[in-house]
Amino acid sequence: HDNSKNSPHPRNRRASTPTAFTMRFTTASTLLAASTLFGAALAHNIQLAAHGRECFHENLHIDDKMTVTFQVGDREFGSAGNLDIDFWIQNPSGNYETHERSISNGDHSFTAKHDGKYLYCFSNEHWSASSKDVSFNVHGIVYVPEAEAPSDPLEAEVRQLSELLAQVKDEQSYIIVRERTHRNTAESTNGRVKWWSMFQMGVLVGEGIFQVWWLKRFFEVGKNSAERFGVLSR
């Protein structure tokens, strides 16, 4: 786990991948297996520190498929602003599968061409002096040779159902984070409008008081000048 470059070891977190089933399922056990796979695809949330970086890795084999989806948000009301971060995925040879800058959300899929450790990182090192909330999902499909593929139609249906449930969960997590981000932005805008309106009102009140004082002083000076002129003319 590499947090603000203080630790050289990224977190080892296996992707939420379907596994091979070797037994027949009753209706109850089928639902239980689907629920287990659904739970494995829950979103992960991290607090990305100012000028910090968080890295994770997955151990993949050739032809395994992996998908990383993420959304950047802010936790606190009034902190809406720049949500951009950098994101990249590196394969075992050190080359980039993807490397993007200045993004606030993403959906990246790839097929492993090498056996080994695939590193993916979220970086806030170049964009903001404030922390950011990153919600992300990692899931994939383990490649199974045709000779080892399940022949049970029920098992194949469970696999397909688990993939669909994972996609639904990803969409729900994405919508939740987007709603929170938009709500914070709207509340921040409303707060700024309120304070700007109060400032304008203060300026108008101050200007009115100044004009009354100035007019009063103007007429007092004019009255005193007229009185002095009358005394001199006598």
Coordinates of C-alpha atoms in Angstrom, one line a residue:
H1 CA 0.0 0.0 0.0
D2 CA 1.5 3.3 -1.1
N3 CA 0.0 6.2 0.8
S4 CA 1.6 9.5 0.1
K5 CA 4.7 7.6 -1.0
N6 CA 5.4 6.5 2.6
S7 CA 5.0 2.8 2.1
P8 CA 6.6 0.8 -0.8
H9 CA 4.1 -2.0 -0.8
P10 CA 0.7 -1.6 -2.5
R11 CA -2.4 -3.3 -1.0
N12 CA -3.0 -6.8 -2.2
R13 CA -6.7 -7.1 -2.8
R14 CA -8.1 -9.8 -5.0
A15 CA -10.6 -8.8 -7.6
S16 CA -14.2 -9.9 -7.2
T17 CA -14.1 -12.7 -9.7
P18 CA -16.5 -15.6 -10.4
T19 CA -15.0 -19.0 -9.3
A20 CA -15.5 -22.5 -10.7
F21 CA -18.4 -24.5 -9.3
T22 CA -18.1 -28.3 -9.2
M23 CA -21.4 -29.3 -7.6
R24 CA -25.0 -29.1 -8.6
F25 CA -27.1 -26.4 -6.9
T26 CA -30.6 -26.6 -5.5
T27 CA -32.7 -23.4 -5.8
A28 CA -31.7 -22.3 -2.3
S29 CA -28.0 -22.9 -2.9
T30 CA -28.1 -21.1 -6.2
L31 CA -29.5 -18.0 -4.5
L32 CA -26.9 -18.3 -1.8
A33 CA -24.0 -18.5 -4.3
A34 CA -25.4 -15.5 -6.2
S35 CA -25.7 -13.5 -3.0
T36 CA -22.1 -14.3 -2.1
L37 CA -20.8 -13.2 -5.4
F38 CA -22.9 -10.0 -5.2
G39 CA -21.5 -9.2 -1.8
A40 CA -17.9 -9.6 -3.1
A41 CA -18.5 -6.7 -5.6
L42 CA -19.2 -4.1 -2.9
A43 CA -17.6 -0.7 -3.5
H44 CA -14.4 0.3 -1.7
N45 CA -14.0 3.8 -0.4
I46 CA -10.7 5.5 0.3
Q47 CA -9.8 9.0 1.5
L48 CA -7.2 10.3 -0.9
A49 CA -5.0 12.7 1.1
A50 CA -3.8 16.1 -0.3
H51 CA -0.8 15.4 -2.5
G52 CA -1.2 11.7 -1.7
R53 CA -1.4 8.5 -3.6
E54 CA -3.1 5.1 -3.0
C55 CA -2.0 2.0 -4.9
F56 CA -3.4 -1.5 -5.0
H57 CA -2.5 -4.7 -7.0
E58 CA -4.2 -7.8 -8.3
N59 CA -2.4 -11.0 -9.2
L60 CA -3.7 -12.1 -12.7
H61 CA -3.1 -14.8 -15.2
I62 CA -3.0 -14.6 -18.9
D63 CA -6.5 -14.0 -20.4
D64 CA -8.0 -13.0 -17.1
K65 CA -10.2 -9.9 -17.5
M66 CA -10.2 -7.1 -15.0
T67 CA -12.3 -3.9 -14.7
V68 CA -11.8 -0.9 -12.5
T69 CA -14.5 1.7 -12.1
F70 CA -14.2 4.7 -9.8
Q71 CA -15.8 8.0 -9.0
V72 CA -14.2 11.0 -7.1
G73 CA -16.3 12.9 -4.6
D74 CA -15.9 15.2 -1.6
R75 CA -17.1 14.4 1.9
E76 CA -17.7 17.8 3.3
F77 CA -20.3 20.4 2.5
G78 CA -18.7 23.6 1.1
S79 CA -15.7 21.7 -0.2
A80 CA -17.0 21.3 -3.7
G81 CA -14.3 22.2 -6.2
N82 CA -11.6 20.5 -8.3
L83 CA -12.2 16.7 -8.1
D84 CA -9.6 15.8 -10.7
I85 CA -7.0 13.0 -10.0
D86 CA -4.6 10.9 -12.0
F87 CA -5.2 7.2 -12.5
W88 CA -3.1 4.5 -14.1
I89 CA -2.8 0.7 -14.4
Q90 CA 0.6 -1.0 -14.8
N91 CA 1.3 -4.5 -15.9
P92 CA 4.0 -6.8 -14.5
S93 CA 6.6 -5.5 -17.0
G94 CA 6.0 -1.9 -15.9
N95 CA 4.2 -0.7 -19.0
Y96 CA 0.9 1.2 -18.7
E97 CA -2.4 -0.5 -19.5
T98 CA -3.9 2.9 -19.1
H99 CA -2.7 6.3 -17.8
E100 CA -5.1 9.2 -17.5
R101 CA -4.7 12.7 -16.0
S102 CA -7.2 15.2 -14.7
I103 CA -10.2 12.9 -14.5
S104 CA -13.0 12.6 -11.8
N105 CA -14.4 9.2 -12.9
G106 CA -13.5 6.3 -15.0
D107 CA -14.3 2.8 -16.2
H108 CA -11.3 0.8 -17.5
S109 CA -11.2 -2.8 -18.6
F110 CA -8.4 -4.9 -20.0
T111 CA -7.3 -8.5 -20.6
A112 CA -4.1 -9.7 -19.0
K113 CA -1.4 -10.5 -21.4
H114 CA 1.1 -11.6 -18.7
D115 CA 1.0 -13.6 -15.5
G116 CA 1.8 -11.5 -12.5
K117 CA 1.0 -8.4 -10.4
Y118 CA -1.1 -5.6 -12.0
L119 CA -0.8 -2.3 -10.1
Y120 CA -3.5 0.4 -10.2
C121 CA -3.1 3.8 -8.5
F122 CA -5.1 6.9 -7.6
S123 CA -3.0 10.0 -7.3
N124 CA -3.9 13.5 -5.9
E125 CA -0.2 14.6 -6.0
H126 CA -0.6 17.3 -8.6
W127 CA -4.1 18.6 -8.4
S128 CA -5.3 19.8 -5.0
A129 CA -4.3 20.8 -1.5
S130 CA -7.5 19.1 -0.1
S131 CA -8.4 15.5 0.4
K132 CA -10.8 13.6 -1.9
D133 CA -13.1 10.7 -1.5
V134 CA -12.7 7.9 -4.1
S135 CA -15.2 5.1 -4.4
F136 CA -14.1 2.3 -6.7
N137 CA -14.9 -1.3 -7.7
V138 CA -12.6 -3.9 -9.0
H139 CA -14.1 -7.0 -10.6
G140 CA -13.2 -9.4 -13.4
I141 CA -13.5 -12.8 -15.0
V142 CA -11.0 -15.6 -14.5
Y143 CA -10.2 -17.3 -17.8
V144 CA -11.1 -21.0 -17.8
P145 CA -9.9 -23.1 -20.7
E146 CA -12.7 -24.7 -22.8
A147 CA -11.8 -28.2 -21.5
E148 CA -12.3 -27.0 -17.9
A149 CA -15.4 -24.9 -18.6
P150 CA -18.5 -26.0 -16.7
S151 CA -20.9 -28.1 -18.6
D152 CA -23.8 -27.7 -16.1
P153 CA -26.3 -25.1 -17.6
L154 CA -27.3 -24.1 -14.1
E155 CA -23.7 -23.3 -13.2
A156 CA -23.4 -21.2 -16.3
E157 CA -26.6 -19.3 -15.4
V158 CA -25.3 -18.6 -11.9
R159 CA -22.1 -17.2 -13.4
Q160 CA -24.0 -15.0 -15.7
L161 CA -26.3 -13.9 -12.9
S162 CA -23.4 -13.0 -10.7
E163 CA -21.9 -10.8 -13.4
L164 CA -25.1 -9.0 -13.9
L165 CA -25.5 -8.4 -10.2
A166 CA -22.0 -7.0 -10.0
Q167 CA -22.8 -4.6 -12.8
V168 CA -26.0 -3.4 -11.0
K169 CA -24.0 -2.9 -7.8
D170 CA -21.4 -0.9 -9.6
E171 CA -24.1 1.3 -11.1
Q172 CA -25.7 1.8 -7.7
S173 CA -22.4 2.8 -6.1
Y174 CA -21.7 5.2 -9.0
I175 CA -25.1 6.8 -8.6
I176 CA -24.7 7.2 -4.9
V177 CA -21.3 9.0 -5.1
R178 CA -22.5 11.2 -8.0
E179 CA -25.6 12.2 -6.1
R180 CA -23.5 13.1 -3.0
T181 CA -21.1 15.1 -5.2
H182 CA -23.9 17.0 -7.0
R183 CA -25.6 17.7 -3.6
N184 CA -22.4 19.1 -2.1
T185 CA -21.9 21.2 -5.2
A186 CA -25.5 22.6 -5.1
E187 CA -25.3 23.3 -1.3
S188 CA -21.9 25.0 -1.7
T189 CA -23.3 27.2 -4.5
N190 CA -26.4 28.0 -2.4
G191 CA -24.1 28.9 0.5
R192 CA -22.0 31.2 -1.6
V193 CA -25.1 32.9 -3.1
K194 CA -26.4 33.5 0.4
W195 CA -23.2 35.1 1.7
W196 CA -22.9 37.2 -1.5
S197 CA -26.5 38.4 -1.1
M198 CA -25.7 39.3 2.5
F199 CA -22.6 41.2 1.4
Q200 CA -24.6 43.1 -1.2
M201 CA -27.2 44.0 1.3
G202 CA -24.5 45.2 3.7
V203 CA -23.0 47.4 0.9
L204 CA -26.5 48.9 0.1
V205 CA -27.2 49.6 3.7
G206 CA -23.8 51.2 4.2
E207 CA -24.2 53.2 1.0
G208 CA -27.6 54.5 2.2
I209 CA -26.2 55.5 5.6
F210 CA -23.3 57.3 3.9
Q211 CA -25.6 59.2 1.5
V212 CA -27.8 60.3 4.3
W213 CA -24.8 61.5 6.3
W214 CA -23.3 63.2 3.3
L215 CA -26.6 65.0 2.5
K216 CA -27.1 66.0 6.1
R217 CA -23.5 67.4 6.3
F218 CA -24.0 69.1 2.9
F219 CA -27.1 71.0 4.1
E220 CA -25.5 71.8 7.5
V221 CA -22.5 73.3 5.7
G222 CA -24.7 75.3 3.4
K223 CA -26.8 76.6 6.3
N224 CA -23.7 77.7 8.2
S225 CA -22.3 79.4 5.1
A226 CA -25.5 81.3 4.6
E227 CA -25.6 82.4 8.2
R228 CA -22.0 83.6 8.1
F229 CA -22.8 85.5 4.8
G230 CA -25.8 87.2 6.4
V231 CA -23.7 88.3 9.4
L232 CA -21.0 89.8 7.2
S233 CA -23.6 91.6 4.9
R234 CA -24.9 93.5 7.9

